[in-house]
Amino acid sequence: DQLYVHPDYGGRGVARLLYEHVEAAAVERRIERLTATASLRSAPVFLRFGFEEDEPIERHYQGVPFEVVLVSKRIRP
């Protein structure tokens, strides 16, 4: 559902490598669609990986509302 990389390792391709493993596992399991709830900060990363923005929504964390984006990607076996 989420993808996090420690800030000290940002920009080194860690997120892409992690995502490639997730997608390979999805293909192997014949999963047709991947979805995630992306923070506004992480949404551009998902879009670079081929996800599409489905819908912005509001979530609450410890009673504080914040905006996130639902994203999804169709997987081709």
PDB file of C-alpha atoms in Angstrom:
ATOM      1  CA  ASP A   1       0.000   0.000   0.000  1.00  0.00           C
ATOM      2  CA  GLN A   2       2.868   2.375   0.669  1.00  0.00           C
ATOM      3  CA  LEU A   3       6.450   2.929  -0.420  1.00  0.00           C
ATOM      4  CA  TYR A   4       8.950   4.697   1.798  1.00  0.00           C
ATOM      5  CA  VAL A   5      12.654   5.343   1.400  1.00  0.00           C
ATOM      6  CA  HIS A   6      14.747   6.888   4.146  1.00  0.00           C
ATOM      7  CA  PRO A   7      15.575  10.504   3.201  1.00  0.00           C
ATOM      8  CA  ASP A   8      19.320   9.751   3.340  1.00  0.00           C
ATOM      9  CA  TYR A   9      18.831   7.356   0.405  1.00  0.00           C
ATOM     10  CA  GLY A  10      16.482   9.460  -1.739  1.00  0.00           C
ATOM     11  CA  GLY A  11      17.360   9.947  -5.399  1.00  0.00           C
ATOM     12  CA  ARG A  12      19.473   6.783  -5.614  1.00  0.00           C
ATOM     13  CA  GLY A  13      16.929   4.533  -7.310  1.00  0.00           C
ATOM     14  CA  VAL A  14      15.944   2.663  -4.154  1.00  0.00           C
ATOM     15  CA  ALA A  15      12.208   3.327  -4.640  1.00  0.00           C
ATOM     16  CA  ARG A  16      12.391   2.197  -8.268  1.00  0.00           C
ATOM     17  CA  LEU A  17      14.187  -1.015  -7.320  1.00  0.00           C
ATOM     18  CA  LEU A  18      11.643  -1.763  -4.582  1.00  0.00           C
ATOM     19  CA  TYR A  19       8.766  -1.024  -6.940  1.00  0.00           C
ATOM     20  CA  GLU A  20      10.200  -3.228  -9.705  1.00  0.00           C
ATOM     21  CA  HIS A  21      10.222  -6.151  -7.256  1.00  0.00           C
ATOM     22  CA  VAL A  22       6.607  -5.447  -6.268  1.00  0.00           C
ATOM     23  CA  GLU A  23       5.510  -5.333  -9.907  1.00  0.00           C
ATOM     24  CA  ALA A  24       7.411  -8.530 -10.756  1.00  0.00           C
ATOM     25  CA  ALA A  25       5.698 -10.292  -7.843  1.00  0.00           C
ATOM     26  CA  ALA A  26       2.318  -8.967  -9.046  1.00  0.00           C
ATOM     27  CA  VAL A  27       2.939 -10.291 -12.558  1.00  0.00           C
ATOM     28  CA  GLU A  28       4.014 -13.658 -11.157  1.00  0.00           C
ATOM     29  CA  ARG A  29       0.801 -13.848  -9.120  1.00  0.00           C
ATOM     30  CA  ARG A  30      -1.293 -12.701 -12.104  1.00  0.00           C
ATOM     31  CA  ILE A  31      -2.468  -9.587 -10.323  1.00  0.00           C
ATOM     32  CA  GLU A  32      -3.989  -7.262 -12.892  1.00  0.00           C
ATOM     33  CA  ARG A  33      -4.002  -3.954 -11.025  1.00  0.00           C
ATOM     34  CA  LEU A  34      -1.869  -2.317  -8.356  1.00  0.00           C
ATOM     35  CA  THR A  35      -3.260   0.428  -6.136  1.00  0.00           C
ATOM     36  CA  ALA A  36      -1.811   2.736  -3.502  1.00  0.00           C
ATOM     37  CA  THR A  37      -2.765   5.645  -1.320  1.00  0.00           C
ATOM     38  CA  ALA A  38      -0.022   8.167  -2.058  1.00  0.00           C
ATOM     39  CA  SER A  39       0.865  11.259  -0.089  1.00  0.00           C
ATOM     40  CA  LEU A  40       1.095  14.429  -2.140  1.00  0.00           C
ATOM     41  CA  ARG A  41       4.870  14.181  -1.775  1.00  0.00           C
ATOM     42  CA  SER A  42       5.050  10.599  -3.048  1.00  0.00           C
ATOM     43  CA  ALA A  43       2.406  10.810  -5.797  1.00  0.00           C
ATOM     44  CA  PRO A  44       4.900  12.017  -8.453  1.00  0.00           C
ATOM     45  CA  VAL A  45       7.028   8.922  -7.808  1.00  0.00           C
ATOM     46  CA  PHE A  46       4.060   6.632  -8.433  1.00  0.00           C
ATOM     47  CA  LEU A  47       3.194   8.585 -11.587  1.00  0.00           C
ATOM     48  CA  ARG A  48       6.763   8.093 -12.866  1.00  0.00           C
ATOM     49  CA  PHE A  49       6.279   4.348 -12.347  1.00  0.00           C
ATOM     50  CA  GLY A  50       3.247   4.419 -14.660  1.00  0.00           C
ATOM     51  CA  PHE A  51       0.465   4.814 -12.117  1.00  0.00           C
ATOM     52  CA  GLU A  52      -2.485   7.071 -12.854  1.00  0.00           C
ATOM     53  CA  GLU A  53      -4.131   9.382 -10.378  1.00  0.00           C
ATOM     54  CA  ASP A  54      -7.608   8.084  -9.595  1.00  0.00           C
ATOM     55  CA  GLU A  55      -8.924  10.423  -6.948  1.00  0.00           C
ATOM     56  CA  PRO A  56      -7.737  12.883  -4.314  1.00  0.00           C
ATOM     57  CA  ILE A  57      -9.170  12.150  -0.875  1.00  0.00           C
ATOM     58  CA  GLU A  58      -8.742  13.295   2.696  1.00  0.00           C
ATOM     59  CA  ARG A  59      -7.395  10.954   5.379  1.00  0.00           C
ATOM     60  CA  HIS A  60      -6.930  11.519   9.081  1.00  0.00           C
ATOM     61  CA  TYR A  61      -3.853  10.717  11.112  1.00  0.00           C
ATOM     62  CA  GLN A  62      -4.128  11.160  14.863  1.00  0.00           C
ATOM     63  CA  GLY A  63      -7.186  13.319  14.262  1.00  0.00           C
ATOM     64  CA  VAL A  64      -5.461  15.624  11.775  1.00  0.00           C
ATOM     65  CA  PRO A  65      -6.819  15.673   8.193  1.00  0.00           C
ATOM     66  CA  PHE A  66      -4.412  15.560   5.272  1.00  0.00           C
ATOM     67  CA  GLU A  67      -4.809  15.176   1.533  1.00  0.00           C
ATOM     68  CA  VAL A  68      -3.692  12.026  -0.275  1.00  0.00           C
ATOM     69  CA  VAL A  69      -4.191  10.637  -3.762  1.00  0.00           C
ATOM     70  CA  LEU A  70      -5.478   7.218  -4.750  1.00  0.00           C
ATOM     71  CA  VAL A  71      -3.352   5.892  -7.619  1.00  0.00           C
ATOM     72  CA  SER A  72      -3.519   2.701  -9.661  1.00  0.00           C
ATOM     73  CA  LYS A  73      -1.733   0.903 -12.457  1.00  0.00           C
ATOM     74  CA  ARG A  74      -2.911  -1.859 -14.745  1.00  0.00           C
ATOM     75  CA  ILE A  75      -0.348  -4.670 -14.911  1.00  0.00           C
ATOM     76  CA  ARG A  76       0.278  -6.532 -18.142  1.00  0.00           C
ATOM     77  CA  PRO A  77       1.365 -10.144 -17.628  1.00  0.00           C
TER      78      PRO A  77
END
